[in-house]
Short mmCIF file of C-alpha atoms in Angstrom, two decimals:
data_model
loop_
_atom_site.label_atom_id
_atom_site.label_comp_id
_atom_site.label_asym_id
_atom_site.label_seq_id
_atom_site.Cartn_x
_atom_site.Cartn_y
_atom_site.Cartn_z
CA MET A 1 77.28 22.33 -6.34
CA ALA A 2 77.49 25.95 -5.84
CA LYS A 3 79.74 26.55 -3.11
CA ASN A 4 78.82 30.40 -1.62
CA GLU A 5 77.74 29.31 1.75
CA ALA A 6 76.29 32.84 2.15
CA ARG A 7 74.12 32.31 -0.43
CA ARG A 8 73.03 28.77 0.63
CA ALA A 9 71.92 29.78 4.09
CA ALA A 10 69.89 32.78 2.62
CA LEU A 11 68.61 30.28 -0.01
CA ALA A 12 67.85 28.36 2.65
CA ASP A 13 66.03 30.92 5.50
CA ALA A 14 64.16 32.35 1.64
CA GLY A 15 63.36 28.26 1.71
CA ILE A 16 62.42 28.23 6.19
CA ALA A 17 59.74 32.09 5.30
CA VAL A 18 58.26 30.11 2.83
CA LEU A 19 57.58 26.47 4.36
CA ALA A 20 56.27 28.60 7.66
CA ARG A 21 53.75 30.65 5.54
CA GLU A 22 52.30 28.42 2.59
CA GLY A 23 53.07 24.74 3.75
CA SER A 24 55.11 22.46 2.23
CA ARG A 25 53.04 22.31 -1.24
CA GLY A 26 54.04 25.56 -1.44
CA LEU A 27 57.81 24.87 -1.25
CA THR A 28 59.25 25.08 -4.35
CA HIS A 29 62.62 26.25 -6.12
CA ARG A 30 60.62 28.98 -7.79
CA ALA A 31 58.69 29.79 -5.10
CA ILE A 32 62.40 30.39 -3.14
CA ASP A 33 63.88 32.19 -5.72
CA ASP A 34 60.66 34.57 -5.43
CA GLU A 35 61.34 35.07 -1.57
CA ALA A 36 65.31 35.39 -1.66
CA HIS A 37 64.79 38.21 -4.30
CA VAL A 38 66.77 35.56 -6.80
CA PRO A 39 67.58 34.89 -11.15
CA THR A 40 64.60 32.50 -11.36
CA GLY A 41 66.63 28.63 -10.74
CA THR A 42 69.33 30.19 -8.22
CA ALA A 43 67.80 27.58 -5.41
CA SER A 44 67.61 25.16 -7.78
CA ASN A 45 71.74 25.36 -8.63
CA TYR A 46 71.72 24.46 -4.61
CA PHE A 47 69.75 22.62 -4.33
CA ARG A 48 68.82 19.65 -7.51
CA SER A 49 66.47 17.80 -6.01
CA ARG A 50 63.28 18.22 -3.24
CA GLN A 51 65.52 15.57 -1.46
CA ALA A 52 68.69 18.29 -1.18
CA LEU A 53 66.49 21.10 -0.02
CA ILE A 54 64.55 19.55 2.22
CA ALA A 55 67.99 18.12 3.82
CA GLY A 56 69.19 22.13 2.96
CA LEU A 57 65.84 23.10 5.47
CA PHE A 58 67.02 20.57 8.28
CA HIS A 59 70.21 22.10 8.66
CA ARG A 60 69.58 25.94 8.63
CA ILE A 61 67.24 24.97 10.88
CA GLY A 62 69.19 23.03 12.84
CA GLU A 63 72.30 26.03 12.79
CA ARG A 64 69.62 28.90 13.34
CA LEU A 65 66.88 26.58 16.33
CA ALA A 66 70.76 25.95 18.49
CA PRO A 67 71.56 28.18 21.52
CA THR A 68 74.60 30.33 21.20
CA ALA A 69 78.12 29.72 22.93
CA GLU A 70 77.15 32.37 25.70
CA ASP A 71 74.31 30.57 26.73
CA LEU A 72 76.51 27.39 26.50
CA ALA A 73 79.15 29.16 28.57
CA ARG A 74 77.04 31.26 31.39
CA ARG A 75 75.25 27.64 32.56
CA ALA A 76 78.80 25.73 32.45
CA SER A 77 79.40 27.23 35.31
CA GLN A 78 76.64 26.38 37.03
CA THR A 79 76.05 23.63 39.82
CA PRO A 80 73.66 20.85 38.08
CA SER A 81 70.91 19.85 39.04
CA PRO A 82 67.28 19.99 38.50
CA ALA A 83 66.44 23.97 38.95
CA LEU A 84 69.95 24.84 35.96
CA PHE A 85 68.08 21.59 33.94
CA ALA A 86 64.79 22.88 34.05
CA ASP A 87 66.68 26.47 32.43
CA TYR A 88 68.15 24.85 29.27
CA LEU A 89 64.79 23.54 28.61
CA ARG A 90 62.69 26.90 29.47
CA ASP A 91 66.23 28.33 26.68
CA ILE A 92 64.70 25.62 24.48
CA VAL A 93 60.95 26.56 24.61
CA ARG A 94 61.89 30.64 24.36
CA ARG A 95 64.19 29.91 20.90
CA LEU A 96 61.54 27.32 19.85
CA VAL A 97 58.89 30.45 19.66
CA ALA A 98 61.06 33.21 19.49
CA GLU A 99 61.75 31.62 15.93
CA ARG A 100 58.12 31.44 15.66
CA GLU A 101 58.86 31.34 11.16
CA VAL A 102 61.53 28.70 11.62
CA THR A 103 59.69 26.17 13.84
CA LEU A 104 56.82 26.01 12.52
CA ALA A 105 59.09 25.54 9.45
CA LEU A 106 60.77 22.22 11.03
CA PHE A 107 56.61 21.52 12.24
CA GLU A 108 55.38 21.45 8.23
CA LEU A 109 58.38 19.65 7.28
CA ARG A 110 57.23 16.74 10.19
CA LEU A 111 54.35 16.16 8.69
CA GLU A 112 55.75 15.64 4.73
CA ALA A 113 57.50 13.66 5.33
CA ALA A 114 55.40 11.08 7.43
CA ARG A 115 53.45 11.77 4.14
CA ARG A 116 56.59 11.20 1.99
CA PRO A 117 58.72 8.23 3.10
CA GLU A 118 61.60 8.81 1.30
CA LEU A 119 62.34 12.52 2.67
CA ALA A 120 61.13 11.23 6.60
CA ALA A 121 65.50 8.94 6.18
CA ALA A 122 66.76 12.55 6.27
CA LEU A 123 63.95 13.63 8.68
CA GLN A 124 64.97 10.13 11.69
CA GLU A 125 68.47 10.71 10.54
CA TRP A 126 68.23 14.87 11.85
CA GLN A 127 66.03 14.21 14.93
CA ARG A 128 68.20 11.28 15.57
CA ALA A 129 71.56 13.39 15.87
CA GLY A 130 69.82 15.83 17.52
CA PHE A 131 68.82 13.04 19.73
CA GLU A 132 72.12 11.69 21.06
CA GLY A 133 73.28 15.51 20.87
CA ASP A 134 71.30 16.48 23.88
CA VAL A 135 71.87 13.05 26.25
CA ALA A 136 75.68 13.79 25.37
CA PHE A 137 75.13 16.89 26.46
CA ASN A 138 73.34 15.99 29.42
CA GLU A 139 75.40 13.90 30.01
CA ALA A 140 78.14 15.07 30.00
CA ALA A 141 76.82 18.63 32.10
CA GLY A 142 76.80 15.95 35.31
CA LEU A 143 72.45 17.23 34.76
CA PRO A 144 69.04 14.96 36.07
CA GLY A 145 67.72 12.26 33.58
CA GLY A 146 69.13 9.97 30.89
CA ARG A 147 67.69 8.92 27.44
CA ALA A 148 64.30 8.15 28.48
CA GLU A 149 64.00 11.11 30.19
CA ILE A 150 65.23 12.95 27.20
CA ALA A 151 63.05 11.17 25.70
CA LEU A 152 60.20 11.90 27.51
CA PHE A 153 60.71 15.53 27.41
CA HIS A 154 61.25 15.95 23.53
CA TYR A 155 58.13 14.93 23.84
CA ALA A 156 56.43 16.99 25.56
CA ILE A 157 58.77 20.18 24.24
CA GLU A 158 57.68 19.80 20.83
CA GLY A 159 53.67 19.35 22.60
CA LEU A 160 54.41 22.87 24.13
CA VAL A 161 55.82 24.96 21.54
CA LEU A 162 52.96 23.84 19.60
CA ASP A 163 50.67 25.20 21.48
CA ARG A 164 52.29 27.84 22.07
CA LEU A 165 52.74 28.26 18.05
CA THR A 166 49.32 27.62 17.09
CA SER A 167 45.62 27.41 20.19
CA SER A 168 46.21 26.98 23.61
CA ILE A 169 44.20 24.60 25.40
CA ASP A 170 45.73 26.94 27.91
CA PRO A 171 47.23 30.37 27.15
CA ALA A 172 47.15 32.57 30.72
CA THR A 173 49.89 29.41 31.94
CA PRO A 174 52.79 30.74 31.48
CA THR A 175 55.43 28.76 29.44
CA ASP A 176 57.62 28.73 31.86
CA ASP A 177 55.73 28.10 34.29
CA VAL A 178 54.43 24.97 32.53
CA VAL A 179 58.80 23.44 31.49
CA ASP A 180 58.92 23.87 35.82
CA ALA A 181 56.26 21.47 36.29
CA LEU A 182 57.47 18.97 33.79
CA VAL A 183 60.96 18.99 35.09
CA ALA A 184 58.98 18.65 37.92
CA GLY A 185 56.90 15.77 37.26
CA LEU A 186 59.46 14.06 34.64
CA LEU A 187 63.25 13.60 36.17
CA PRO A 188 63.35 10.92 38.79
CA ARG A 189 63.35 11.91 42.27
CA ALA A 190 66.95 11.98 43.73
#
């Protein structure tokens, strides 16, 4: 296996770009090589199979969508409250919408995994790890809401982001207002 992590990340970024632009049918090792402007065969050297490629893309998507240490540190000093919870969620939505290409690629991968059971395992593992991390973070930070609420927020945020990245049913309502309404409606009353 190739060890150049910078090259691996660049190839995964190229794969994300291809996937977001052309969909899962356009995602080939050759298309990634072309997108990354590297010699033919480079992507297949780093990602030997389509399954390995998909796993690499999930990993890179997670890296690119993760909050910065500075953002987390800034919020960590604040008193846990529904308002702080809403601030975290607004940041998540901002990152997902700002990283449009990455988020569209993620949606494409989820759709492909729904049609290809062999990819579903990689998606499920990635999703479960992210969900468990979110639940653990929420508990450690003393934020309101438990597993059930975190799951509801995942469902709601994914729908909101899909709406904002495609054809919105209500483009006039600011996204932050939608997040605040979700928090008000989904968090248990104190």
